[in-house]
XYZ file of N, CA, C and O in Angstrom:
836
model
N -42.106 -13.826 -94.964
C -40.808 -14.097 -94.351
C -40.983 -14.803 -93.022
O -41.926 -14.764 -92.232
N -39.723 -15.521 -92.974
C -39.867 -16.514 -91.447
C -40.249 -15.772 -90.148
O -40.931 -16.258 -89.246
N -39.599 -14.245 -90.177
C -39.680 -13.267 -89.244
C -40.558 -12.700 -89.303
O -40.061 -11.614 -89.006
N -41.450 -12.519 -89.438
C -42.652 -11.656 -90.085
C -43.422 -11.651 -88.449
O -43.768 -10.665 -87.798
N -43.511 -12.811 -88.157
C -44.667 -12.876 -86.386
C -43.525 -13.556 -85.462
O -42.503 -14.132 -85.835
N -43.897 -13.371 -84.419
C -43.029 -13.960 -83.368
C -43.865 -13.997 -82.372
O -44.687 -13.121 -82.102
N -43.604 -15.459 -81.535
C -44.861 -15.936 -79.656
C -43.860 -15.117 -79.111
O -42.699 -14.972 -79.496
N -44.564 -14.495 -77.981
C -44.596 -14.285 -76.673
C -43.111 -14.825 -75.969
O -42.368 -14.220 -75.196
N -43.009 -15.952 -76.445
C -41.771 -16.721 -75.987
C -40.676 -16.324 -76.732
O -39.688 -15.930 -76.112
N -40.653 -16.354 -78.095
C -39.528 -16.015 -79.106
C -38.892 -14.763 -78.274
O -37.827 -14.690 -77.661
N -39.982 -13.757 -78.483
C -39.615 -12.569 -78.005
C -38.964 -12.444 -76.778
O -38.261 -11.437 -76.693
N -38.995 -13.204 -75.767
C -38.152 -13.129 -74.260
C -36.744 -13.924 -74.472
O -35.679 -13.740 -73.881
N -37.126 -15.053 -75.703
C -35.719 -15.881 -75.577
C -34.398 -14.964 -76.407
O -33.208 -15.274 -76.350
N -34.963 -13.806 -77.152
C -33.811 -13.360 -78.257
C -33.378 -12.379 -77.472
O -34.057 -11.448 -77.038
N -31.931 -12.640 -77.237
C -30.681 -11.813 -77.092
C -30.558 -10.759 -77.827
O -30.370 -10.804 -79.043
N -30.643 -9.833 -77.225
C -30.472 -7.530 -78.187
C -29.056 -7.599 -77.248
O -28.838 -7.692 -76.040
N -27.875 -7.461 -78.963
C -26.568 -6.620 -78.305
C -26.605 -4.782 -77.835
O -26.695 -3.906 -78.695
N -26.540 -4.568 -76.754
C -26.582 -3.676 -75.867
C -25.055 -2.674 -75.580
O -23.864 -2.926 -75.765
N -25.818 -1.409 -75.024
C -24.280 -0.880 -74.747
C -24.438 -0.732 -73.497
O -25.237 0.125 -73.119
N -23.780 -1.462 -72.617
C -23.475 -1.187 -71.121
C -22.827 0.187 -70.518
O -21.715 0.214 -69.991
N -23.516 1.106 -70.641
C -23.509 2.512 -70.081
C -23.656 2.123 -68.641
O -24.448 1.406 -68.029
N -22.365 3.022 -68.239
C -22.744 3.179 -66.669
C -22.611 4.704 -66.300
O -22.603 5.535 -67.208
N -22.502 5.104 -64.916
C -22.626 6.114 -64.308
C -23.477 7.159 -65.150
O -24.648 6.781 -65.175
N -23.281 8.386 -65.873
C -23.862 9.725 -65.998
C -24.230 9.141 -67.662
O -25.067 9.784 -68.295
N -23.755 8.255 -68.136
C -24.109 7.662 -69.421
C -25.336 7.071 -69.239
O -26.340 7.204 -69.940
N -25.142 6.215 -67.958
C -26.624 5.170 -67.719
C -27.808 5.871 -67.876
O -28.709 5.770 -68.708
N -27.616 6.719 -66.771
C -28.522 8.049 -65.933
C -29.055 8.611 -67.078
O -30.102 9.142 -66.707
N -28.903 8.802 -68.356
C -29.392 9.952 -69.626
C -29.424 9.146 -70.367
O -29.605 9.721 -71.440
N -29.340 7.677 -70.603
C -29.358 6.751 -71.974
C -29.732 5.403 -71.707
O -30.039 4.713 -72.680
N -29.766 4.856 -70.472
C -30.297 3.631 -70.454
C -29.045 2.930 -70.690
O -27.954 3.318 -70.272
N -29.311 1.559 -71.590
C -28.254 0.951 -72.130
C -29.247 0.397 -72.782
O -30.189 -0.379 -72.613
N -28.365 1.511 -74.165
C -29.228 1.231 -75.489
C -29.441 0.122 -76.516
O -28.454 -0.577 -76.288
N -29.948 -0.337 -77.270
C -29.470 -1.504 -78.361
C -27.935 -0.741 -79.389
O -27.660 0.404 -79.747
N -27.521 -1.568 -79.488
C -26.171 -1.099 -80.155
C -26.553 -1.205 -81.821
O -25.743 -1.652 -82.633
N -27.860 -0.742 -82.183
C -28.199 -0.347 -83.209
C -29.188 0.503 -83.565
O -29.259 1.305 -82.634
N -30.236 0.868 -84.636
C -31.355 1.640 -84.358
C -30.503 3.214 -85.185
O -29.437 3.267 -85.799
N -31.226 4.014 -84.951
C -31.740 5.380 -84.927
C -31.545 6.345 -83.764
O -32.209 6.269 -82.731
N -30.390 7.460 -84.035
C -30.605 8.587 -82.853
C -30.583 9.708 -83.469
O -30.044 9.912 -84.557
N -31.404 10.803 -82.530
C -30.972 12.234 -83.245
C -30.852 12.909 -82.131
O -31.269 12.666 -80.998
N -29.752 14.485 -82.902
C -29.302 15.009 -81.790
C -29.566 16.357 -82.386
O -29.111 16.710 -83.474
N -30.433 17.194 -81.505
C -30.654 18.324 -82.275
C -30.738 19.848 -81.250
O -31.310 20.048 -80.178
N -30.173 20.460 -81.841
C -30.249 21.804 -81.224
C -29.704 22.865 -82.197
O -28.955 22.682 -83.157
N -30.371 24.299 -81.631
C -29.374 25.428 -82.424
C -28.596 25.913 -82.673
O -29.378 26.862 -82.736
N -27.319 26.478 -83.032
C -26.031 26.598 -83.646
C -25.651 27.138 -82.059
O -26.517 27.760 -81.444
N -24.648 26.938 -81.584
C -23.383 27.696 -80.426
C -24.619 27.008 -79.248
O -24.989 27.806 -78.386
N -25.055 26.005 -79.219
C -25.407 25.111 -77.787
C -24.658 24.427 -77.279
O -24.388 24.403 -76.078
N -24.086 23.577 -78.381
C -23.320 22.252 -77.559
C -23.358 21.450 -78.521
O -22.170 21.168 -78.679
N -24.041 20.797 -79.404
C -24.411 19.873 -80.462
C -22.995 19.253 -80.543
O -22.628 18.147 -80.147
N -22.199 20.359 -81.230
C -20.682 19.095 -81.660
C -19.471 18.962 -80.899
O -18.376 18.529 -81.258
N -19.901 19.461 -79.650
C -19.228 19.281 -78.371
C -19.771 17.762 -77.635
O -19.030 16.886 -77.190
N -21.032 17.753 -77.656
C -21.646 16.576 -77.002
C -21.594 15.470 -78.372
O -21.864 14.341 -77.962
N -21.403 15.480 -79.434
C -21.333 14.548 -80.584
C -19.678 14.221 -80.463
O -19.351 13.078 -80.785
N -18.992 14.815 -80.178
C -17.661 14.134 -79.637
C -17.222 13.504 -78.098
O -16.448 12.627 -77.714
N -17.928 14.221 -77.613
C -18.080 13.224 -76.199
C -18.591 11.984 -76.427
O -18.113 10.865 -76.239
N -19.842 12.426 -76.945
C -20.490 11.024 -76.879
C -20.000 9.645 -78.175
O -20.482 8.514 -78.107
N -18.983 10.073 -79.267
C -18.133 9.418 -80.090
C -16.953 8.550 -79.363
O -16.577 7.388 -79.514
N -16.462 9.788 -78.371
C -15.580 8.944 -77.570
C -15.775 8.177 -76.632
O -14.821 7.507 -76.238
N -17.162 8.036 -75.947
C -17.688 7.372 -75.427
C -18.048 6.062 -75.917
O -17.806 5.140 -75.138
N -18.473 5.820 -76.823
C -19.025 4.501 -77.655
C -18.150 3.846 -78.420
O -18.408 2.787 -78.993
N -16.633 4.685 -78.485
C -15.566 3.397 -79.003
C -15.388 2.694 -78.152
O -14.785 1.677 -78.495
N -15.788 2.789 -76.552
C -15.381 1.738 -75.995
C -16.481 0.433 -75.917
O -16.676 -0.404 -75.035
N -17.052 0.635 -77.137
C -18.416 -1.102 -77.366
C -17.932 -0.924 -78.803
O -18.883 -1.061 -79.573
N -16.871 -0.686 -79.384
C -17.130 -1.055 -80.908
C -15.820 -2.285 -80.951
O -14.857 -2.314 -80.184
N -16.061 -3.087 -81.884
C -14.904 -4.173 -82.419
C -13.515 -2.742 -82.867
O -12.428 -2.369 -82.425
N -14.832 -2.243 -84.417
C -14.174 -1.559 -85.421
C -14.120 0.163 -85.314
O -13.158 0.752 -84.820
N -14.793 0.548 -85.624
C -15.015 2.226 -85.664
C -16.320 2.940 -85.650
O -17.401 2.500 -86.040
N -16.024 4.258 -85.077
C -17.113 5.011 -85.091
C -16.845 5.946 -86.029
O -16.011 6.814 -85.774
N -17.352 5.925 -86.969
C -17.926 7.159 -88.293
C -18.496 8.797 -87.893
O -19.633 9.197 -87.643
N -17.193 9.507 -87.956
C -18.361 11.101 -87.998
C -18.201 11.535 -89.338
O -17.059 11.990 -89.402
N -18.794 11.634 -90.511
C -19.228 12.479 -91.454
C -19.277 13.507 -91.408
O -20.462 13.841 -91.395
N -18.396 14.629 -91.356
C -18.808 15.712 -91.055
C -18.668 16.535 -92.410
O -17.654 17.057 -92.874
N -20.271 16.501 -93.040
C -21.188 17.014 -93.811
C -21.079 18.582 -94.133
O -20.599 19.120 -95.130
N -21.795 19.282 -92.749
C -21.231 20.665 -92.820
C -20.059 21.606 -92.675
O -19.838 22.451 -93.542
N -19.165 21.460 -91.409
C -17.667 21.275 -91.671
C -16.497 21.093 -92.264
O -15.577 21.824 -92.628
N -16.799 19.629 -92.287
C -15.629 19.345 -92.859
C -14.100 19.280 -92.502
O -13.856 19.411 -91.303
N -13.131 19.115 -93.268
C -12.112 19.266 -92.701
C -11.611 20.783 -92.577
O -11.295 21.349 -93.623
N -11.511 21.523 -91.282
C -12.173 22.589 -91.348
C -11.261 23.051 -89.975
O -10.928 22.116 -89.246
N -10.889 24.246 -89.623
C -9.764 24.604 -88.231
C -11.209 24.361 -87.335
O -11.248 23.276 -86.754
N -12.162 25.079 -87.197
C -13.171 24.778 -86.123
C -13.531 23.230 -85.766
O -13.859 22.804 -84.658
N -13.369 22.388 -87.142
C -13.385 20.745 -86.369
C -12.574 20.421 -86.069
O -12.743 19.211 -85.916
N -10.948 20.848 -85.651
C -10.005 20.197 -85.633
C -10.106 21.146 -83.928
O -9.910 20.473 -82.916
N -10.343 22.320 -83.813
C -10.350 22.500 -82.371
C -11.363 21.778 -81.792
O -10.989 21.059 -80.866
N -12.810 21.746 -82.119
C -13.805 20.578 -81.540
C -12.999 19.297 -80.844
O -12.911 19.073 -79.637
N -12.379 18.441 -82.043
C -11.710 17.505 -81.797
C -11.138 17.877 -80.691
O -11.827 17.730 -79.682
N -9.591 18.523 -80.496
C -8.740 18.709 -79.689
C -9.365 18.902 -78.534
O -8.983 18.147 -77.640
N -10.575 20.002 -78.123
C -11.164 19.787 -76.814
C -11.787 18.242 -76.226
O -11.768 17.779 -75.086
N -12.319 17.691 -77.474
C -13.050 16.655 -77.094
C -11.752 15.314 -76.208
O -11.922 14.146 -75.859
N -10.884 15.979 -76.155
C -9.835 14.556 -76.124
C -10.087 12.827 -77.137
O -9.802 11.657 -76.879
N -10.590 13.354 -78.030
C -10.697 11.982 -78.756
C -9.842 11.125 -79.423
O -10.073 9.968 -79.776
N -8.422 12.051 -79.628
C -7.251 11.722 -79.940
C -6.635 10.134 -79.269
O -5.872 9.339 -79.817
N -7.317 10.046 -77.840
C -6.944 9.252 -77.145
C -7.358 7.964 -77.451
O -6.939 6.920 -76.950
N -8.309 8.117 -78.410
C -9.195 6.532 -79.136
C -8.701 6.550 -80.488
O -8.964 5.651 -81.287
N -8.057 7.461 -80.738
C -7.532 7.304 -82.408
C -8.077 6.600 -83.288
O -8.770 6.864 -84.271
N -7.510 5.221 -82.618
C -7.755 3.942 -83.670
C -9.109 3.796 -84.066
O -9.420 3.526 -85.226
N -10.019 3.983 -83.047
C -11.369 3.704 -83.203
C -11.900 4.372 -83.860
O -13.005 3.886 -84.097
N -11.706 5.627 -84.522
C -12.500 6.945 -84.829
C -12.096 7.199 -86.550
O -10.958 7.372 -86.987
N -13.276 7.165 -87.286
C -12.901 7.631 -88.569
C -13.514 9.216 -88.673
O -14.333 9.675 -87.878
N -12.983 9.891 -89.735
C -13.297 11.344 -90.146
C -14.186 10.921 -91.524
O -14.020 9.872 -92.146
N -14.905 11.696 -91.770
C -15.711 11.420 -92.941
C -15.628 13.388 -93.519
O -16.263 14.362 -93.114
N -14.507 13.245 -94.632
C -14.680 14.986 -95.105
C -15.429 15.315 -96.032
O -15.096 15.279 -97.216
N -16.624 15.705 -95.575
C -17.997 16.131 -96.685
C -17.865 14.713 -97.380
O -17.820 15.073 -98.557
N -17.793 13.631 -97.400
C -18.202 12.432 -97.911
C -19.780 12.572 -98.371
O -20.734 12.820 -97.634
N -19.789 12.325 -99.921
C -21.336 12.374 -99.715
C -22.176 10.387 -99.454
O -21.595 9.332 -99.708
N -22.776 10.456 -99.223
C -23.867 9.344 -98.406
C -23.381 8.085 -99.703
O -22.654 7.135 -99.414
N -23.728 8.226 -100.584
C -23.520 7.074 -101.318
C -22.074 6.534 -100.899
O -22.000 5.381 -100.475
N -20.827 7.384 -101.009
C -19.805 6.845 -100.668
C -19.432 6.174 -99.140
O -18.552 5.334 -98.950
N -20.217 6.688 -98.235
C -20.398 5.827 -97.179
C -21.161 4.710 -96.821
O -21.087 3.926 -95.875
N -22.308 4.861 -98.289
C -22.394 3.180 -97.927
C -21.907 2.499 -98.615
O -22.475 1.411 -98.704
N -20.466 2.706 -99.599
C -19.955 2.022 -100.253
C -18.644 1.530 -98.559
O -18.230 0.540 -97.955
N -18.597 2.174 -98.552
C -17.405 1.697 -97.515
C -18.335 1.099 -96.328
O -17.790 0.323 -95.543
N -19.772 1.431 -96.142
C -20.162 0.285 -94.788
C -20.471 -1.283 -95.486
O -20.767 -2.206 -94.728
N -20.393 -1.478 -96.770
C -20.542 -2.771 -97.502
C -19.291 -3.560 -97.091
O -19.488 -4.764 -96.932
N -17.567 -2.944 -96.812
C -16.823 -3.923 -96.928
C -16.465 -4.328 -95.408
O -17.122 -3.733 -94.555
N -15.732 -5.046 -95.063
C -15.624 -6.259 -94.005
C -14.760 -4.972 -92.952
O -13.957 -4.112 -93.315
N -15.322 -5.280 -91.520
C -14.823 -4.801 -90.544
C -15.420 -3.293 -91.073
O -14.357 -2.884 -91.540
N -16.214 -2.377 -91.281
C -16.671 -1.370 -91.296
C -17.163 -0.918 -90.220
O -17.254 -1.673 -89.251
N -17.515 0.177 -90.156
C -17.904 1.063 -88.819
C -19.160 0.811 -88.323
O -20.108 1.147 -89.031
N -19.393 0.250 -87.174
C -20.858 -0.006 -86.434
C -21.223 1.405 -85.895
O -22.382 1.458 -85.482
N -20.405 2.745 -85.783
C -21.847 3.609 -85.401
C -21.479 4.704 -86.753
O -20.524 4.630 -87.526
N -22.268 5.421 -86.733
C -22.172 6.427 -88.083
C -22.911 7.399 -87.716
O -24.141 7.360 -87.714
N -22.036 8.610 -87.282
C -22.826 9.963 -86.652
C -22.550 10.867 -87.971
O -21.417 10.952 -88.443
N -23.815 11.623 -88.603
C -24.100 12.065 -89.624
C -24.694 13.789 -89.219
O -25.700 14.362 -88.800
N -22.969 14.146 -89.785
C -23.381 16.085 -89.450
C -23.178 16.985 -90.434
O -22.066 17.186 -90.923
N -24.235 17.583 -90.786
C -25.583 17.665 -90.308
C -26.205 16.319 -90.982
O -25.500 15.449 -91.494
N -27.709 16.270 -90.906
C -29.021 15.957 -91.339
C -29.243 16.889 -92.771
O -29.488 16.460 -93.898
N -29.105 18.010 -92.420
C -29.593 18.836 -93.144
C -29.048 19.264 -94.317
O -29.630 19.992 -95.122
N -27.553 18.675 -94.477
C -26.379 18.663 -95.552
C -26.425 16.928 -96.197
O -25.862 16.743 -97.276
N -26.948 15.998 -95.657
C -26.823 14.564 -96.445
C -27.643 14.219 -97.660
O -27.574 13.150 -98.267
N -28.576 15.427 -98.008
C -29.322 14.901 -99.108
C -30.080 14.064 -98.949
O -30.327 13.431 -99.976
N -30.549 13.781 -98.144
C -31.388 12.497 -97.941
C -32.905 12.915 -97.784
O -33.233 13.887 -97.102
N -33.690 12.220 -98.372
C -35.179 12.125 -98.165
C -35.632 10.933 -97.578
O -34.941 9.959 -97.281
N -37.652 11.176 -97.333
C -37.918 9.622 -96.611
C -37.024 8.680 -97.262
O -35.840 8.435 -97.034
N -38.032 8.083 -98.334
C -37.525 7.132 -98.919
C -36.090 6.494 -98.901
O -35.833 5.314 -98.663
N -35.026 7.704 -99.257
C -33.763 7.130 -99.070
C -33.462 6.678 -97.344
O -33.075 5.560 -97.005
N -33.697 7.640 -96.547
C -33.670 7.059 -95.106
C -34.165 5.975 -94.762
O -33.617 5.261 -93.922
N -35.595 5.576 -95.513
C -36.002 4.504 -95.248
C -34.929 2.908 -96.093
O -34.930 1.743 -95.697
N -34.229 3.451 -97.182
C -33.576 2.593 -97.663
C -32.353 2.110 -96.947
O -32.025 0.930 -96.824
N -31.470 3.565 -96.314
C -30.761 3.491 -95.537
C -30.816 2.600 -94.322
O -29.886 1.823 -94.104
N -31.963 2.680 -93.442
C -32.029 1.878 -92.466
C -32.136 0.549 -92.465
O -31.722 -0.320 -91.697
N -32.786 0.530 -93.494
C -33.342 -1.043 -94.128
C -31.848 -1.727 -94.322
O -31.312 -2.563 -93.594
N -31.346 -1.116 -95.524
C -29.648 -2.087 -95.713
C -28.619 -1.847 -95.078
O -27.539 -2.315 -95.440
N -28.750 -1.035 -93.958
C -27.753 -1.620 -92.660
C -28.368 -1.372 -91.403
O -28.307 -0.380 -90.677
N -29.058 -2.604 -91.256
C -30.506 -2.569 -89.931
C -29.641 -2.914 -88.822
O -30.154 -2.807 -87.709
N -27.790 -3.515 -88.922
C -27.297 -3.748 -87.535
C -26.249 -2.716 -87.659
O -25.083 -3.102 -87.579
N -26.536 -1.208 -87.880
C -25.903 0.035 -87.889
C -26.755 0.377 -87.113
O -27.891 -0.090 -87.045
N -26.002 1.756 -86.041
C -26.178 2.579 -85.100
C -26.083 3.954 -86.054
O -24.989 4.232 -86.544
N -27.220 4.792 -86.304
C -26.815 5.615 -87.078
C -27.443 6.828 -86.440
O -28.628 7.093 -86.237
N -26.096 7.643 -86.121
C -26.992 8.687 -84.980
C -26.645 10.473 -85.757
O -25.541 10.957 -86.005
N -27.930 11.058 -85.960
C -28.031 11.871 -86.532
C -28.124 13.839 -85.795
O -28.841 14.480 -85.026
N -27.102 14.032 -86.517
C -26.858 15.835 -85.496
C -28.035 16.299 -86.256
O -28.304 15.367 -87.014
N -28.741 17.108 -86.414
C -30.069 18.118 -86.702
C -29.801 19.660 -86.380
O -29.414 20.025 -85.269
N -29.995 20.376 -87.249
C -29.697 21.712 -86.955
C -31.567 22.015 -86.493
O -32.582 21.363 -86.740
N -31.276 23.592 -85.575
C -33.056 23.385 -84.795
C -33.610 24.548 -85.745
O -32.995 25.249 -86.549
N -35.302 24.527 -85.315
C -35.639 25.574 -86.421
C -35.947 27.068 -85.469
O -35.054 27.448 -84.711
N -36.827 27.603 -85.537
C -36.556 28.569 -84.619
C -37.394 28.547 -82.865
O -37.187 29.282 -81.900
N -38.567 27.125 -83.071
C -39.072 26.746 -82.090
C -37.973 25.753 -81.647
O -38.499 24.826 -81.032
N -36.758 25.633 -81.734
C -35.894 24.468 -81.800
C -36.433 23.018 -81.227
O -36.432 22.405 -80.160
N -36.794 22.881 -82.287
C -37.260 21.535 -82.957
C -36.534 21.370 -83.878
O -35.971 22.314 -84.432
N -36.321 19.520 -84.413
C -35.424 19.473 -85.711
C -35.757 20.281 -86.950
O -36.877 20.790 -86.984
N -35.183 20.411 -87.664
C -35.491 21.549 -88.989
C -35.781 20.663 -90.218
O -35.020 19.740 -90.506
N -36.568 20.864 -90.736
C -37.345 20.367 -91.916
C -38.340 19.159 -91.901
O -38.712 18.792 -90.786
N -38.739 18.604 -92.814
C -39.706 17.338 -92.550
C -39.100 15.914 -92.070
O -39.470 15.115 -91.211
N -37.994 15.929 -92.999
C -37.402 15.155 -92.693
C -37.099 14.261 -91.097
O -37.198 13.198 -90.484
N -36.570 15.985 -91.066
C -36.168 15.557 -89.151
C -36.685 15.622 -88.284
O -36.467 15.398 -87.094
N -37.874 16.137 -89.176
C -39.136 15.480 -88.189
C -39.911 14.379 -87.559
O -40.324 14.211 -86.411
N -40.020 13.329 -89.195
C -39.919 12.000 -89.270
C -38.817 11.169 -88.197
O -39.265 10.153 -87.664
N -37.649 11.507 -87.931
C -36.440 10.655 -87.754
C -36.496 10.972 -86.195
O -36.170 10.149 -85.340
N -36.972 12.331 -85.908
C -37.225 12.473 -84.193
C -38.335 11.133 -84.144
O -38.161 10.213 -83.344
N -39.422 11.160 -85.054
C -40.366 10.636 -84.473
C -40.123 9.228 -84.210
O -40.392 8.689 -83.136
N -39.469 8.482 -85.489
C -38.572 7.148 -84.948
C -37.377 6.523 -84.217
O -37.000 5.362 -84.056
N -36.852 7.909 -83.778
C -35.790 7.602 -83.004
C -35.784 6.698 -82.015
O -36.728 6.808 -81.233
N -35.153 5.990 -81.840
C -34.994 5.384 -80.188
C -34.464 6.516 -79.359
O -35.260 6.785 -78.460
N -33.387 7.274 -79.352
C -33.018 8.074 -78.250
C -33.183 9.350 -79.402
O -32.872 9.361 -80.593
N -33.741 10.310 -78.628
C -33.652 11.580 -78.807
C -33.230 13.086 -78.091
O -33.707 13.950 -77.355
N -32.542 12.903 -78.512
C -31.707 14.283 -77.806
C -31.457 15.766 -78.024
O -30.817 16.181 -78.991
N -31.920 16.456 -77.204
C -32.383 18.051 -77.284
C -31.040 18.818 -77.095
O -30.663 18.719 -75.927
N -30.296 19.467 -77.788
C -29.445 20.411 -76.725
C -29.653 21.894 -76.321
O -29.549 22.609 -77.318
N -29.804 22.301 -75.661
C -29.673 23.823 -75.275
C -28.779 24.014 -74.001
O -28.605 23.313 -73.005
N -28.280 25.224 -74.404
C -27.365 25.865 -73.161
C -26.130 24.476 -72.685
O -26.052 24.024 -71.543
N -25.403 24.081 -73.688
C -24.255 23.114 -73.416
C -25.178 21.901 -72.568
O -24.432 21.185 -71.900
N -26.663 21.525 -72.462
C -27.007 20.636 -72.027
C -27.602 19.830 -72.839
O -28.286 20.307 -73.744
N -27.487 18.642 -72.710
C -28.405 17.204 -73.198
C -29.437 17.140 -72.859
O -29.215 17.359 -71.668
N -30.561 17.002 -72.919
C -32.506 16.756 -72.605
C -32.710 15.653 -73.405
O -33.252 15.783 -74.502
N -32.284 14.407 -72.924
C -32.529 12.818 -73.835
C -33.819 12.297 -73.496
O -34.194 12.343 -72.324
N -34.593 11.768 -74.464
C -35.759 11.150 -74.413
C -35.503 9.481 -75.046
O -35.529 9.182 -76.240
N -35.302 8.708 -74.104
C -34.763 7.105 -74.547
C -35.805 6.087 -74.523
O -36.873 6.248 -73.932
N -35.453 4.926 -75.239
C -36.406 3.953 -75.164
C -36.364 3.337 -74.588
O -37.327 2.597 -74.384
N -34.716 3.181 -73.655
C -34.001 2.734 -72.918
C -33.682 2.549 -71.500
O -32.742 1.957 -70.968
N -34.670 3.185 -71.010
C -34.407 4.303 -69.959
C -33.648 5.322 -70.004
O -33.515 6.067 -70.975
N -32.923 5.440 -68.594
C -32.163 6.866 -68.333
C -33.314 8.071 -68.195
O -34.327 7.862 -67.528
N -33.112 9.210 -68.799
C -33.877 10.383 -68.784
C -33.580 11.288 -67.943
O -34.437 12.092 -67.577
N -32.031 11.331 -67.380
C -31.676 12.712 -66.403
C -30.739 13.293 -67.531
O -29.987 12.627 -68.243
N -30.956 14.897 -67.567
C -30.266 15.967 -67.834
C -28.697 15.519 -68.048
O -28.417 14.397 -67.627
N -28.112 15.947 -68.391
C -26.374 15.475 -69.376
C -26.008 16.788 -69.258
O -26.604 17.746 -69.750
N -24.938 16.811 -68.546
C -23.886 18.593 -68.787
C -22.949 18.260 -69.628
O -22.307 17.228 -69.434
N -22.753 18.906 -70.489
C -21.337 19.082 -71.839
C -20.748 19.838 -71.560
O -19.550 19.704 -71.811
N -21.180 21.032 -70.906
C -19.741 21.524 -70.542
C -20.507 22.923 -69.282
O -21.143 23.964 -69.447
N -19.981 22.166 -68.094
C -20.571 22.719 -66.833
C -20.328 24.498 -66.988
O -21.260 25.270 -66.761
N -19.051 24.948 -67.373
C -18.881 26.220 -67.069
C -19.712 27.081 -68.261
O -20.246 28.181 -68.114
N -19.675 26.422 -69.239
C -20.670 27.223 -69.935
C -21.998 27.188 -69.941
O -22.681 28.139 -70.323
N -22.541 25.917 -69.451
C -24.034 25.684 -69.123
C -24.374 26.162 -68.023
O -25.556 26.360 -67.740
N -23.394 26.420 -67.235
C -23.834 27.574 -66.100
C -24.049 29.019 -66.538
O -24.928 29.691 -65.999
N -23.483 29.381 -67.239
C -23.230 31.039 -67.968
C -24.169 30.935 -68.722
O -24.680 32.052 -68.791
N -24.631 30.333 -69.254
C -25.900 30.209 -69.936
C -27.488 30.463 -69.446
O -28.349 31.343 -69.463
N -27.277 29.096 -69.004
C -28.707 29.433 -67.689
C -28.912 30.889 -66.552
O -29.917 31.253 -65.941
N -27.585 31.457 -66.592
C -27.544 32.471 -65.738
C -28.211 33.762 -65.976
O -28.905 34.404 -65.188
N -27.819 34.096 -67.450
C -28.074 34.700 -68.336
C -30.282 34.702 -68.734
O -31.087 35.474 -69.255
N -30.313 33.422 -68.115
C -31.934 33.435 -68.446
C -32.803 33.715 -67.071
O -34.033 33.766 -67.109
N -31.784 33.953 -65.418
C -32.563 34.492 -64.733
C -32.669 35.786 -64.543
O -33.538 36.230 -63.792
């Protein structure tokens, strides 16, 4: 393929569409490529789908079209509909699709047609059915998708299974939660600490002196 090698030069002259994060976004994420691989992983009652709606409502403001949550384990469900309501995401409406237990094939039937969703947050990991191979297929046929992945933790909370083991390891941004906090590891820069929700990440940490 034509792409296969690239000089020294190629590489400085090509333009990467970017997400211009500023303030407490910058600080924990850099300003990422507006495509790639993320995972977001922690253990049940941290923060995970508190900070997966922040950070949803955050990134409609770089999309044309929509941001995709799949929500895999959930679903359409009273606990995601209060998530939502705290998250204020109501306020981006337009931008934001629901995905109810959709399974994976049917979402890449709908990222095939015109104006489809550039990010696709996938919750859980651990509910999509997916193996290498298919992940690796996945990434491959939509390589200018942002596809950022929730992870349930195991009991060293680390991602849970092999899988999400693999997908930490290729991530561009990787993100830890404990105690309502973010611990991002970017390719991007950034790398300061993220609060999701100060009054409980205080009650938390308190609890561990």
């Amino acid at each position: 393929m034509a792409n296969d090698f690239f000089s020294v030069e190629e590489l400085e002259s090509t333009k990467f569409k970017d997400f211009d994060f500023d303030g407490k976004w910058e600080a924990s994420f850099g300003k990422p490529e507006a495509r790639g691989v993320w995972i977001i992983y922690g253990k049940s009652y941290n923060g995970k789908s508190s900070f997966m709606m922040q950070l949803a409502k955050y990134l409609t403001g770089f999309v044309k079209n929509k941001v995709l949550i799949n929500s895999l384990e959930e679903g359409k469900t009273k606990s995601f509909q209060m998530n939502v309501d705290r998250s204020g995401i109501a306020t981006v409406k337009d931008k934001v699709l629901f995905g109810n237990r959709v399974p994976m094939e049917k979402v890449f039937e709908r990222l095939e047609k015109q104006r489809s969703p550039e990010i696709i947050m996938i919750d859980s990991l651990q509910y999509a059915k997916l193996n290498k191979k298919s992940f690796e297929e996945l990434r491959e046929r939509f390589r200018n998708k942002l596809w950022i992945f929730i992870s349930q933790a195991d009991k060293s909370g680390e991602p849970k299974g092999s899988l999400a083991e693999d997908i930490k390891f290729d991530a561009d941004v990787k993100i830890k939660v404990v105690g309502f906090k973010a611990f991002p590891e970017s390719r991007f820069g950034g790398g300061e600490e993220f609060i999701i929700d100060a009054e409980r990440s205080a009650n938390y940490y308190a609890k561990l002196q």
